[in-house]
Tab-separated table of C-alpha atoms and ligand atoms in Angstrom:
chain	number	residue	atom	x	y	z
I	219	UNK	CA	75.773	106.635	97.357
I	220	UNK	CA	78.307	104.004	98.428
I	221	UNK	CA	81.617	103.693	96.584
I	222	UNK	CA	83.072	100.207	96.301
I	223	UNK	CA	86.422	99.226	94.754
I	224	UNK	CA	86.913	95.601	93.827
I	225	UNK	CA	90.502	94.672	93.046
I	226	UNK	CA	90.566	91.776	90.587
I	227	UNK	CA	88.164	91.039	87.741
I	228	UNK	CA	87.957	87.259	87.993
I	229	UNK	CA	84.983	85.228	89.216
I	230	UNK	CA	85.221	86.410	92.848
I	231	UNK	CA	85.377	90.049	91.705
I	232	UNK	CA	82.410	89.780	89.374
I	233	UNK	CA	80.218	87.817	91.794
I	234	UNK	CA	80.980	90.474	94.409
I	235	UNK	CA	79.953	93.200	91.957
I	236	UNK	CA	76.763	91.281	91.181
I	237	UNK	CA	75.994	91.018	94.894
I	238	UNK	CA	76.706	94.719	95.453
I	239	UNK	CA	74.294	95.634	92.660
I	240	UNK	CA	71.616	93.425	94.240
I	241	UNK	CA	72.282	94.968	97.655
I	242	UNK	CA	72.290	98.663	96.719
I	243	UNK	CA	70.801	98.946	93.213
I	244	UNK	CA	71.431	102.443	91.881
I	245	UNK	CA	72.820	103.697	95.182
I	246	UNK	CA	76.307	102.311	94.602
I	247	UNK	CA	79.303	102.918	92.344
I	248	UNK	CA	81.329	99.757	91.767
I	249	UNK	CA	84.778	100.008	90.205
I	250	UNK	CA	86.521	96.757	89.288
I	251	UNK	CA	90.293	97.193	88.980
I	252	UNK	CA	92.620	94.813	87.156
I	253	UNK	CA	96.289	95.069	86.269
I	254	UNK	CA	95.564	93.530	82.848
I	255	UNK	CA	93.660	95.544	80.241
I	256	UNK	CA	91.306	92.530	79.898
I	257	UNK	CA	88.792	91.200	82.442
I	258	UNK	CA	87.738	87.778	83.817
I	259	UNK	CA	90.984	86.625	85.477
I	260	UNK	CA	90.944	82.874	85.988
I	261	UNK	CA	88.263	82.403	83.332
I	262	UNK	CA	90.596	83.795	80.700
I	263	UNK	CA	93.991	82.622	81.934
I	264	UNK	CA	93.313	79.715	84.318
I	265	UNK	CA	90.427	77.609	83.009
I	266	UNK	CA	91.725	75.131	80.429
I	267	UNK	CA	91.357	76.320	76.823
I	268	UNK	CA	89.536	73.096	75.898
I	269	UNK	CA	86.899	73.718	78.597
I	270	UNK	CA	84.980	76.381	76.699
I	271	UNK	CA	81.646	75.618	78.333
I	272	UNK	CA	83.110	76.672	81.718
I	273	UNK	CA	84.329	79.914	80.132
I	274	UNK	CA	80.733	80.653	79.076
I	275	UNK	CA	80.169	82.104	82.567
I	276	UNK	CA	81.970	85.251	81.404
I	277	UNK	CA	78.740	86.250	79.628
I	278	UNK	CA	77.187	86.631	83.065
I	279	UNK	CA	80.096	88.829	84.161
I	280	UNK	CA	79.706	90.876	80.999
I	281	UNK	CA	76.063	91.541	81.873
I	282	UNK	CA	77.219	92.822	85.279
I	283	UNK	CA	79.810	95.027	83.611
I	284	UNK	CA	77.222	96.573	81.331
I	285	UNK	CA	75.285	97.937	84.313
I	286	UNK	CA	75.548	101.737	84.627
I	287	UNK	CA	76.791	101.340	88.179
I	288	UNK	CA	79.720	99.067	87.349
I	289	UNK	CA	82.977	100.197	85.785
I	290	UNK	CA	85.941	98.060	84.686
I	291	UNK	CA	89.254	99.865	85.239
I	292	UNK	CA	92.003	97.838	83.572
I	293	UNK	CA	95.741	98.338	83.127
I	294	UNK	CA	96.040	99.583	86.705
I	295	UNK	CA	98.115	97.757	89.283
I	296	UNK	CA	97.006	98.445	92.826
I	297	UNK	CA	100.093	98.757	95.001
I	298	UNK	CA	102.115	100.213	92.113
I	299	UNK	CA	100.007	102.732	90.143
I	300	UNK	CA	97.718	103.544	93.035
I	301	UNK	CA	98.290	102.638	96.668
I	302	UNK	CA	95.902	100.775	98.932
I	303	UNK	CA	95.785	103.842	101.181
I	304	UNK	CA	94.764	106.031	98.234
I	305	UNK	CA	91.976	103.636	97.293
I	306	UNK	CA	90.858	103.521	100.905
I	307	UNK	CA	90.530	107.280	100.794
I	308	UNK	CA	88.401	107.139	97.647
I	309	UNK	CA	86.074	104.235	98.457
I	310	UNK	CA	83.915	103.141	101.387
I	311	UNK	CA	85.186	99.586	100.887
I	312	UNK	CA	88.131	98.093	99.008
I	313	UNK	CA	87.586	94.391	98.367
I	314	UNK	CA	90.532	92.271	97.235
I	315	UNK	CA	89.400	89.601	94.786
I	316	UNK	CA	92.902	89.002	93.520
I	317	UNK	CA	92.695	85.210	93.426
I	318	UNK	CA	95.798	83.116	93.918
I	319	UNK	CA	98.026	83.678	90.900
I	320	UNK	CA	101.348	82.510	92.372
I	321	UNK	CA	102.662	78.966	92.607
I	322	UNK	CA	103.196	77.285	95.938
I	323	UNK	CA	106.729	75.905	96.119
I	324	UNK	CA	107.740	72.399	97.118
I	325	UNK	CA	110.998	73.782	98.520
I	326	UNK	CA	113.002	70.809	97.195
I	327	UNK	CA	116.557	70.644	95.839
I	328	UNK	CA	116.673	71.211	92.087
I	329	UNK	CA	113.332	73.032	91.910
I	330	UNK	CA	115.114	75.837	90.047
I	331	UNK	CA	116.524	73.527	87.331
I	332	UNK	CA	115.607	74.315	83.739
I	333	UNK	CA	112.280	72.916	82.487
I	334	UNK	CA	110.797	72.631	86.014
I	335	UNK	CA	107.698	74.823	86.094
I	336	UNK	CA	104.958	75.654	88.512
I	337	UNK	CA	101.434	75.229	87.225
I	338	UNK	CA	100.709	78.991	87.285
I	339	UNK	CA	103.522	79.484	84.781
I	340	UNK	CA	102.704	76.479	82.593
I	341	UNK	CA	98.943	77.100	82.578
I	342	UNK	CA	99.574	80.831	82.045
I	343	UNK	CA	101.760	79.930	79.066
I	344	UNK	CA	99.195	77.846	77.200
I	345	UNK	CA	96.458	80.324	78.136
I	346	UNK	CA	98.369	83.385	76.872
I	347	UNK	CA	98.903	85.224	80.170
I	348	UNK	CA	101.320	88.100	79.399
I	349	UNK	CA	103.527	87.170	82.380
I	350	UNK	CA	104.190	83.698	80.947
I	351	UNK	CA	103.772	84.085	77.194
I	352	UNK	CA	107.538	83.738	76.700
I	353	UNK	CA	107.958	80.615	78.842
I	354	UNK	CA	108.620	78.406	75.816
I	355	UNK	CA	108.880	75.090	77.715
I	356	UNK	CA	111.012	72.420	76.071
I	357	UNK	CA	108.634	69.591	75.192
I	358	UNK	CA	111.070	67.769	72.948
I	359	UNK	CA	111.885	65.024	75.496
I	360	UNK	CA	109.941	61.802	75.941
I	361	UNK	CA	109.139	61.975	79.645
I	362	UNK	CA	107.060	64.449	81.591
I	363	UNK	CA	106.281	64.462	85.308
I	364	UNK	CA	103.248	66.249	86.727
I	365	UNK	CA	103.340	66.573	90.526
I	366	UNK	CA	99.940	66.545	92.241
I	367	UNK	CA	96.525	64.917	91.936
I	368	UNK	CA	94.222	67.887	91.553
I	369	UNK	CA	92.283	69.194	88.574
I	370	UNK	CA	95.140	71.476	87.563
I	371	UNK	CA	97.451	68.436	87.297
I	372	UNK	CA	94.784	66.835	85.106
I	373	UNK	CA	94.511	69.934	82.916
I	374	UNK	CA	98.280	70.042	82.430
I	375	UNK	CA	98.587	66.339	81.558
I	376	UNK	CA	95.594	66.448	79.202
I	377	UNK	CA	96.915	69.510	77.372
I	378	UNK	CA	100.294	67.778	76.929
I	379	UNK	CA	98.595	64.607	75.688
I	380	UNK	CA	96.143	66.020	73.160
I	381	UNK	CA	96.563	66.065	69.393
I	382	UNK	CA	96.221	69.282	67.422
I	383	UNK	CA	92.833	68.095	66.188
I	384	UNK	CA	91.627	67.688	69.772
I	385	UNK	CA	92.152	71.419	70.318
I	386	UNK	CA	89.498	72.309	67.729
I	387	UNK	CA	87.037	74.714	69.326
I	388	UNK	CA	89.494	75.656	72.090
I	389	UNK	CA	91.166	79.032	72.560
I	390	UNK	CA	94.627	77.639	73.233
I	391	UNK	CA	97.069	80.276	72.012
I	392	UNK	CA	99.023	79.677	68.818
I	393	UNK	CA	102.457	79.710	70.472
I	394	UNK	CA	101.399	76.809	72.742
I	395	UNK	CA	99.636	74.909	69.992
I	396	UNK	CA	102.718	75.054	67.767
I	397	UNK	CA	105.033	73.965	70.573
I	398	UNK	CA	102.719	71.107	71.598
I	399	UNK	CA	102.436	69.934	68.032
I	400	UNK	CA	106.191	69.399	67.903
I	401	UNK	CA	106.145	67.687	71.320
I	402	UNK	CA	108.067	64.450	71.803
I	403	UNK	CA	106.328	63.595	75.083
I	404	UNK	CA	105.315	59.926	75.172
I	405	UNK	CA	105.097	59.252	78.867
I	406	UNK	CA	103.447	61.528	81.443
I	407	UNK	CA	103.667	60.455	85.088
I	408	UNK	CA	101.504	61.914	87.832
I	409	UNK	CA	103.609	61.827	91.004
I	410	UNK	CA	100.996	61.598	93.770
I	411	UNK	CA	101.964	61.495	97.422
I	412	UNK	CA	98.823	59.747	98.691
I	413	UNK	CA	96.508	57.046	97.259
I	414	UNK	CA	93.520	56.690	94.926
I	415	UNK	CA	91.035	57.456	97.702
I	416	UNK	CA	92.711	60.776	98.409
I	417	UNK	CA	92.878	62.276	94.909
I	418	UNK	CA	91.460	65.764	94.398
I	419	UNK	CA	90.623	65.112	90.713
I	420	UNK	CA	86.882	65.361	90.103
I	421	UNK	CA	85.029	62.734	88.048
I	422	UNK	CA	83.999	64.758	85.003
I	423	UNK	CA	87.549	65.989	84.473
I	424	UNK	CA	89.140	62.604	85.274
I	425	UNK	CA	86.757	60.874	82.856
I	426	UNK	CA	88.154	62.945	79.968
I	427	UNK	CA	91.493	61.230	80.417
I	428	UNK	CA	89.899	57.939	79.354
I	429	UNK	CA	88.799	59.344	75.989
I	430	UNK	CA	91.883	60.917	74.492
I	431	UNK	CA	92.800	60.207	70.904
I	432	UNK	CA	96.392	59.119	71.346
I	433	UNK	CA	96.818	58.811	75.134
I	434	UNK	CA	95.812	56.104	77.575
I	435	UNK	CA	95.737	56.277	81.408
I	436	UNK	CA	97.683	53.592	83.259
I	437	UNK	CA	97.750	52.609	86.889
I	438	UNK	CA	98.904	49.675	88.924
I	439	UNK	CA	95.733	47.887	90.187
I	440	UNK	CA	97.677	46.935	93.311
I	441	UNK	CA	97.564	50.598	94.378
I	442	UNK	CA	93.759	50.434	94.587
I	443	UNK	CA	92.193	49.752	97.992
I	444	UNK	CA	89.708	46.834	98.213
I	445	UNK	CA	86.532	47.741	96.269
I	446	UNK	CA	84.295	47.552	99.367
I	447	UNK	CA	86.270	50.418	100.935
I	448	UNK	CA	84.832	52.751	98.255
I	449	UNK	CA	81.452	52.662	100.011
I	450	UNK	CA	82.763	54.999	102.696
I	451	UNK	CA	83.626	57.663	100.090
I	452	UNK	CA	81.350	60.561	99.253
I	453	UNK	CA	79.565	60.065	95.916
I	454	UNK	CA	81.828	62.350	93.869
I	455	UNK	CA	85.008	60.773	95.184
I	456	UNK	CA	83.522	57.289	94.652
I	457	UNK	CA	82.920	58.185	90.987
I	458	UNK	CA	86.537	59.292	90.597
I	459	UNK	CA	87.809	56.084	92.191
I	460	UNK	CA	85.488	54.010	89.968
I	461	UNK	CA	87.089	55.700	86.964
I	462	UNK	CA	90.535	54.852	88.331
I	463	UNK	CA	89.442	51.240	88.736
I	464	UNK	CA	88.422	51.291	85.072
I	465	UNK	CA	91.861	52.612	84.087
I	466	UNK	CA	93.465	49.853	86.174
I	467	UNK	CA	91.374	47.196	84.424
I	468	UNK	CA	92.455	48.056	80.851
I	469	UNK	CA	93.815	45.040	78.960
I	470	UNK	CA	97.368	44.893	77.645
I	471	UNK	CA	96.008	45.471	74.118
I	472	UNK	CA	94.052	48.531	75.214
I	473	UNK	CA	97.129	49.922	76.936
I	474	UNK	CA	99.258	49.310	73.882
I	475	UNK	CA	96.730	50.763	71.442
I	476	UNK	CA	97.723	54.391	72.046
I	477	UNK	CA	101.259	55.755	71.904
I	478	UNK	CA	101.127	58.230	74.801
I	479	UNK	CA	100.907	56.795	78.325
I	480	UNK	CA	99.579	58.820	81.279
I	481	UNK	CA	100.624	56.952	84.390
I	482	UNK	CA	99.388	57.392	87.968
I	483	UNK	CA	102.277	56.864	90.376
I	484	UNK	CA	100.503	56.744	93.747
I	485	UNK	CA	102.196	56.799	97.167
I	486	UNK	CA	105.085	58.746	95.651
I	487	UNK	CA	106.412	61.908	97.263
I	488	UNK	CA	108.899	64.063	95.327
I	489	UNK	CA	112.207	64.533	97.152
I	490	UNK	CA	114.492	66.261	94.619
I	491	UNK	CA	114.766	67.268	90.990
I	492	UNK	CA	117.886	65.841	89.377
I	493	UNK	CA	119.786	67.100	86.352
I	494	UNK	CA	122.617	69.236	85.155
I	495	UNK	CA	121.230	72.687	84.406
I	496	UNK	CA	118.075	71.089	83.056
I	497	UNK	CA	115.887	68.502	84.770
I	498	UNK	CA	116.419	64.840	83.864
I	499	UNK	CA	114.615	62.965	86.633
I	500	UNK	CA	112.593	63.327	89.819
I	501	UNK	CA	113.753	61.520	92.915
I	502	UNK	CA	110.744	60.136	94.675
I	503	UNK	CA	110.177	58.453	98.036
I	504	UNK	CA	107.629	55.692	98.353
I	505	UNK	CA	105.023	56.574	100.993
I	506	UNK	CA	102.374	54.804	103.021
I	507	UNK	CA	99.273	56.277	104.575
I	508	UNK	CA	99.032	56.794	108.319
I	509	UNK	CA	95.907	58.509	109.587
I	510	UNK	CA	95.326	59.852	106.087
I	511	UNK	CA	98.822	61.388	105.874
I	512	UNK	CA	101.606	60.350	103.514
I	513	UNK	CA	104.567	59.036	105.505
I	514	UNK	CA	107.898	58.308	103.792
I	515	UNK	CA	109.043	54.678	103.876
I	516	UNK	CA	112.701	55.440	103.119
I	517	UNK	CA	112.498	53.608	99.773
I	518	UNK	CA	113.489	55.953	96.945
I	519	UNK	CA	113.612	55.675	93.172
I	520	UNK	CA	113.836	58.024	90.262
I	521	UNK	CA	111.290	58.848	87.565
I	522	UNK	CA	112.669	60.088	84.220
I	523	UNK	CA	111.582	63.655	83.544
I	524	UNK	CA	112.556	65.875	80.622
I	525	UNK	CA	109.987	68.388	81.860
I	526	UNK	CA	108.244	68.779	85.229
I	527	UNK	CA	105.132	70.747	86.087
I	528	UNK	CA	104.442	71.120	89.805
I	529	UNK	CA	100.676	71.406	90.394
I	530	UNK	CA	100.347	71.613	94.171
I	531	UNK	CA	98.170	74.694	94.538
I	532	UNK	CA	98.498	78.457	94.501
I	533	UNK	CA	98.847	81.498	96.724
I	534	UNK	CA	97.737	85.103	96.621
I	535	UNK	CA	100.183	87.906	95.745
I	536	UNK	CA	100.931	90.067	98.777
I	537	UNK	CA	100.098	93.772	98.338
I	538	UNK	CA	101.938	96.483	100.241
I	539	UNK	CA	99.867	97.718	103.133
I	540	UNK	CA	97.672	94.599	103.397
I	541	UNK	CA	98.471	92.081	106.168
I	542	UNK	CA	99.387	88.717	104.663
I	543	UNK	CA	99.177	85.185	106.063
I	544	UNK	CA	102.382	83.625	104.688
I	545	UNK	CA	101.494	80.087	105.692
I	546	UNK	CA	98.016	80.110	104.139
I	547	UNK	CA	99.099	82.226	101.152
I	548	UNK	CA	96.056	84.498	101.684
I	549	UNK	CA	95.338	87.924	103.174
I	550	UNK	CA	94.946	87.865	106.949
I	551	UNK	CA	91.221	88.147	107.493
I	552	UNK	CA	88.276	87.247	109.671
I	553	UNK	CA	85.412	86.116	107.458
I	554	UNK	CA	86.656	88.449	104.728
I	555	UNK	CA	87.299	91.489	106.927
I	556	UNK	CA	90.966	92.538	106.831
I	557	UNK	CA	90.910	95.908	108.581
I	558	UNK	CA	88.912	99.113	108.512
I	559	UNK	CA	87.622	99.516	104.931
I	560	UNK	CA	89.600	96.542	103.564
I	561	UNK	CA	88.076	93.170	102.697
I	562	UNK	CA	88.937	90.049	100.708
I	563	UNK	CA	86.876	87.458	98.901
I	564	UNK	CA	87.289	84.222	96.923
I	565	UNK	CA	90.699	82.551	96.737
I	566	UNK	CA	92.366	85.655	98.245
I	567	UNK	CA	90.233	85.037	101.356
I	568	UNK	CA	90.057	81.248	101.650
I	569	UNK	CA	92.788	79.823	99.391
I	570	UNK	CA	92.484	77.980	96.083
I	571	UNK	CA	89.601	75.586	96.599
I	572	UNK	CA	86.174	74.777	95.207
I	573	UNK	CA	84.654	75.504	91.828
I	574	UNK	CA	84.069	78.820	90.071
I	575	UNK	CA	80.520	78.828	91.425
I	576	UNK	CA	81.831	78.611	95.017
I	577	UNK	CA	82.823	82.258	94.632
I	578	UNK	CA	79.215	83.381	94.193
I	579	UNK	CA	78.056	82.809	97.783
I	580	UNK	CA	81.435	84.171	98.848
I	581	UNK	CA	80.738	87.412	96.952
I	582	UNK	CA	77.280	87.720	98.487
I	583	UNK	CA	78.637	87.039	101.987
I	584	UNK	CA	81.290	89.759	101.758
I	585	UNK	CA	78.786	92.321	100.509
I	586	UNK	CA	76.616	91.572	103.555
I	587	UNK	CA	79.578	92.346	105.797
I	588	UNK	CA	80.411	95.520	103.884
I	589	UNK	CA	76.766	96.623	104.132
I	590	UNK	CA	76.860	96.142	107.916
I	591	UNK	CA	80.030	98.219	108.151
I	592	UNK	CA	79.488	101.157	105.794
I	593	UNK	CA	75.824	102.053	106.224
I	594	UNK	CA	74.876	104.751	103.698
I	595	UNK	CA	78.495	105.488	102.797
I	596	UNK	CA	80.653	108.462	103.732
I	597	UNK	CA	80.278	110.492	100.524
I	598	UNK	CA	83.658	109.393	99.158
I	599	UNK	CA	84.845	110.415	95.697
I	600	UNK	CA	84.990	106.943	94.038
I	601	UNK	CA	85.749	106.942	90.314
I	602	UNK	CA	85.829	110.731	90.024
I	603	UNK	CA	88.596	110.820	92.575
I	604	UNK	CA	90.472	108.023	90.843
I	605	UNK	CA	90.225	109.604	87.406
I	606	UNK	CA	91.620	112.884	88.791
I	607	UNK	CA	94.504	110.948	90.334
I	608	UNK	CA	95.046	109.045	87.069
I	609	UNK	CA	95.176	112.292	85.074
I	610	UNK	CA	97.656	113.794	87.515
I	611	UNK	CA	99.847	110.709	87.494
I	612	UNK	CA	99.480	109.698	83.836
I	613	UNK	CA	97.852	106.337	84.586
I	614	UNK	CA	96.603	105.062	81.225
I	615	UNK	CA	93.601	103.039	82.386
I	616	UNK	CA	91.167	101.230	80.096
I	617	UNK	CA	87.436	100.719	80.557
I	618	UNK	CA	85.008	97.990	79.535
I	619	UNK	CA	84.393	99.434	76.063
I	620	UNK	CA	88.142	99.183	75.447
I	621	UNK	CA	88.008	95.497	76.393
I	622	UNK	CA	85.141	95.115	73.936
I	623	UNK	CA	87.502	96.436	71.231
I	624	UNK	CA	90.200	93.956	72.273
I	625	UNK	CA	87.609	91.183	72.339
I	626	UNK	CA	86.430	92.019	68.823
I	627	UNK	CA	90.010	92.055	67.524
I	628	UNK	CA	90.798	88.712	69.186
I	629	UNK	CA	87.726	87.094	67.685
I	630	UNK	CA	88.552	88.545	64.256
I	631	UNK	CA	92.060	87.057	64.218
I	632	UNK	CA	91.092	83.582	65.507
I	633	UNK	CA	92.080	80.327	63.749
I	634	UNK	CA	89.135	79.013	61.768
I	635	UNK	CA	88.432	76.394	64.471
I	636	UNK	CA	88.902	78.691	67.489
I	637	UNK	CA	86.660	81.219	69.243
I	638	UNK	CA	89.500	83.750	69.583
I	639	UNK	CA	93.260	84.223	69.309
I	640	UNK	CA	94.295	86.073	72.453
I	641	UNK	CA	96.761	88.915	72.473
I	642	UNK	CA	99.552	87.770	74.754
I	643	UNK	CA	101.355	91.039	75.458
I	644	UNK	CA	100.116	94.153	77.230
I	645	UNK	CA	101.309	96.217	74.241
I	646	UNK	CA	99.206	94.259	71.749
I	647	UNK	CA	96.166	94.410	74.009
I	648	UNK	CA	96.506	98.166	74.386
I	649	UNK	CA	97.137	98.652	70.661
I	650	UNK	CA	93.849	96.863	69.971
I	651	UNK	CA	92.075	99.589	71.980
I	652	UNK	CA	93.243	102.135	69.418
I	653	UNK	CA	96.218	103.415	71.444
I	654	UNK	CA	99.415	104.041	69.525
Q	814	LIG	P1	94.218	70.952	94.572
Q	814	LIG	O1	92.926	70.445	94.071
Q	814	LIG	O2	94.298	71.436	95.960
Q	814	LIG	O3	95.307	69.797	94.371
Q	814	LIG	C1	96.628	69.954	94.800
Q	814	LIG	C2	97.355	68.627	94.729
Q	814	LIG	O4	98.701	68.854	95.105
Q	814	LIG	C3	96.809	67.572	95.697
Q	814	LIG	O5	96.803	66.327	95.060
Q	814	LIG	C4	97.836	67.602	96.840
Q	814	LIG	O6	97.991	66.362	97.500
Q	814	LIG	C5	99.093	67.903	96.066
Q	814	LIG	N1	100.116	68.476	96.937
Q	814	LIG	C6	100.028	69.571	97.720
Q	814	LIG	N2	101.188	69.791	98.372
Q	814	LIG	C7	102.024	68.797	98.001
Q	814	LIG	C8	103.353	68.470	98.325
Q	814	LIG	N3	104.069	69.220	99.179
Q	814	LIG	N4	103.900	67.374	97.746
Q	814	LIG	C9	103.202	66.619	96.894
Q	814	LIG	N5	101.934	66.873	96.526
Q	814	LIG	C10	101.350	67.957	97.079
Q	814	LIG	O7	94.776	72.165	93.708
Q	814	LIG	P2	94.701	72.473	92.141
Q	814	LIG	O8	94.772	71.244	91.316
Q	814	LIG	O9	95.700	73.542	91.959
Q	814	LIG	O10	93.249	73.097	91.959
Q	814	LIG	C11	92.857	74.310	92.635
Q	814	LIG	C12	91.336	74.428	92.611
Q	814	LIG	O11	90.891	74.696	91.285
Q	814	LIG	C13	90.637	73.154	93.040
Q	814	LIG	O12	89.492	73.491	93.759
Q	814	LIG	C14	90.265	72.514	91.716
Q	814	LIG	O13	89.189	71.612	91.774
Q	814	LIG	C15	89.922	73.744	90.894
Q	814	LIG	N6	90.064	73.444	89.442
Q	814	LIG	C16	88.986	72.939	88.779
Q	814	LIG	C17	89.110	72.595	87.431
Q	814	LIG	C18	87.959	71.999	86.662
Q	814	LIG	O14	88.096	71.691	85.499
Q	814	LIG	N7	86.834	71.765	87.242
Q	814	LIG	C19	90.306	72.761	86.775
Q	814	LIG	C20	91.389	73.271	87.483
Q	814	LIG	C21	91.258	73.598	88.828
Q	814	LIG	P3	97.351	66.111	98.952
Q	814	LIG	O15	95.890	65.893	98.726
Q	814	LIG	O16	98.088	64.927	99.437
Q	814	LIG	O17	97.634	67.366	99.756
């Protein structure tokens, strides 16, 4: 019997569990730890609430969880409730699948002004992550700036631009829906340091921006490279640029037809956030491309901003006892191996890139490495050892059947047009398991 601990119950964690089951069948015990009492990580608190079809993948993770050899252990923070060294003593392999939940910082003056948020916080807020449920961003102003040209920037702008009706079928939490409904935002500007050919927005997601009820995408056609240059792009990127060309070709009437404008400000690098206590504008430097890099031209201007969301990527949370690569925002590793008995997978290994499915081959690859290293296992105590430790220390962990109770309660209290209404505090989640 091998004993495997996976830390983190998002896509990378579940694909790793799936791979471990395939590798060892009944000859393995797989314990998936999470600091929340609910599983699925990014699927629950990262994927946009209006992208329910993407969230459907959690049914696959559920099937993995229902295997006799897999156990979900929620409400346990590794590094606080149980140390990495303790887990190492209990399991043949400890695999960190902790994702990248923290915002990267721009490191610019004014980044700490009021109403400037990182995307982890803003996305966590509208998705009901307990850490950000109280964010309460002020959306009463007219102007919003979203820094970045990735899919998270798109998610954030789309969520700000949608009407209440457009959230039908989504699981956006009530506190966000109510705040957004009272929003005064009329102009959302993407501040993008490079050009249309360099965007990281993918076509399906970018296309949605062209079909919003009350919002229209705007861009200056002069920012677009000559059409023949698109031929050098890979097919996906070419599709995105074709969509941008469509946005640039809208007539004045089409632009005027909808009250909310979503503007692409290309070749614009943020330099500072301006305001007195609360953000009022973003100072931006015009850039030009040299060898694919954005180089400042010295020309600056300011973009009005009553709220700013910085969407420039994420980093992993360091854990005591695990070597960390500060620059990459990931655990120090060689192909997923950190040190004896410690591994990482998914965004914690390679940084925040790719799709959810990218984590599947990653999970299978790390299990291959673990299999090479641990052989038949060293007869470690696994869950039995952890539960003894938990009893001794009073760690109130939850298991998958507890999550099923929470799930049932969330579904039962949903708005009539929503699949669930999430609990947004740890207390409410735990209460739904029957705890006092
Ligand atoms: P991302 O795709 O890496 O995009 C980050 C953006 O931030 C890029 O446009 C980047 O510009 C910009 N940026 C980085 N550092 C900057 C700086 N110092 N100043 C100005 N701009 C800066 O990251 P993401 O949007 O956070 O997405 C993370 C991953 O999740 C991606 O793989 C994404 O596709 C995926 N995702 C998918 C969906 C979906 O619906 N399919 C939704 C959300 C996220 P440069 O290119 O110039 O560096």
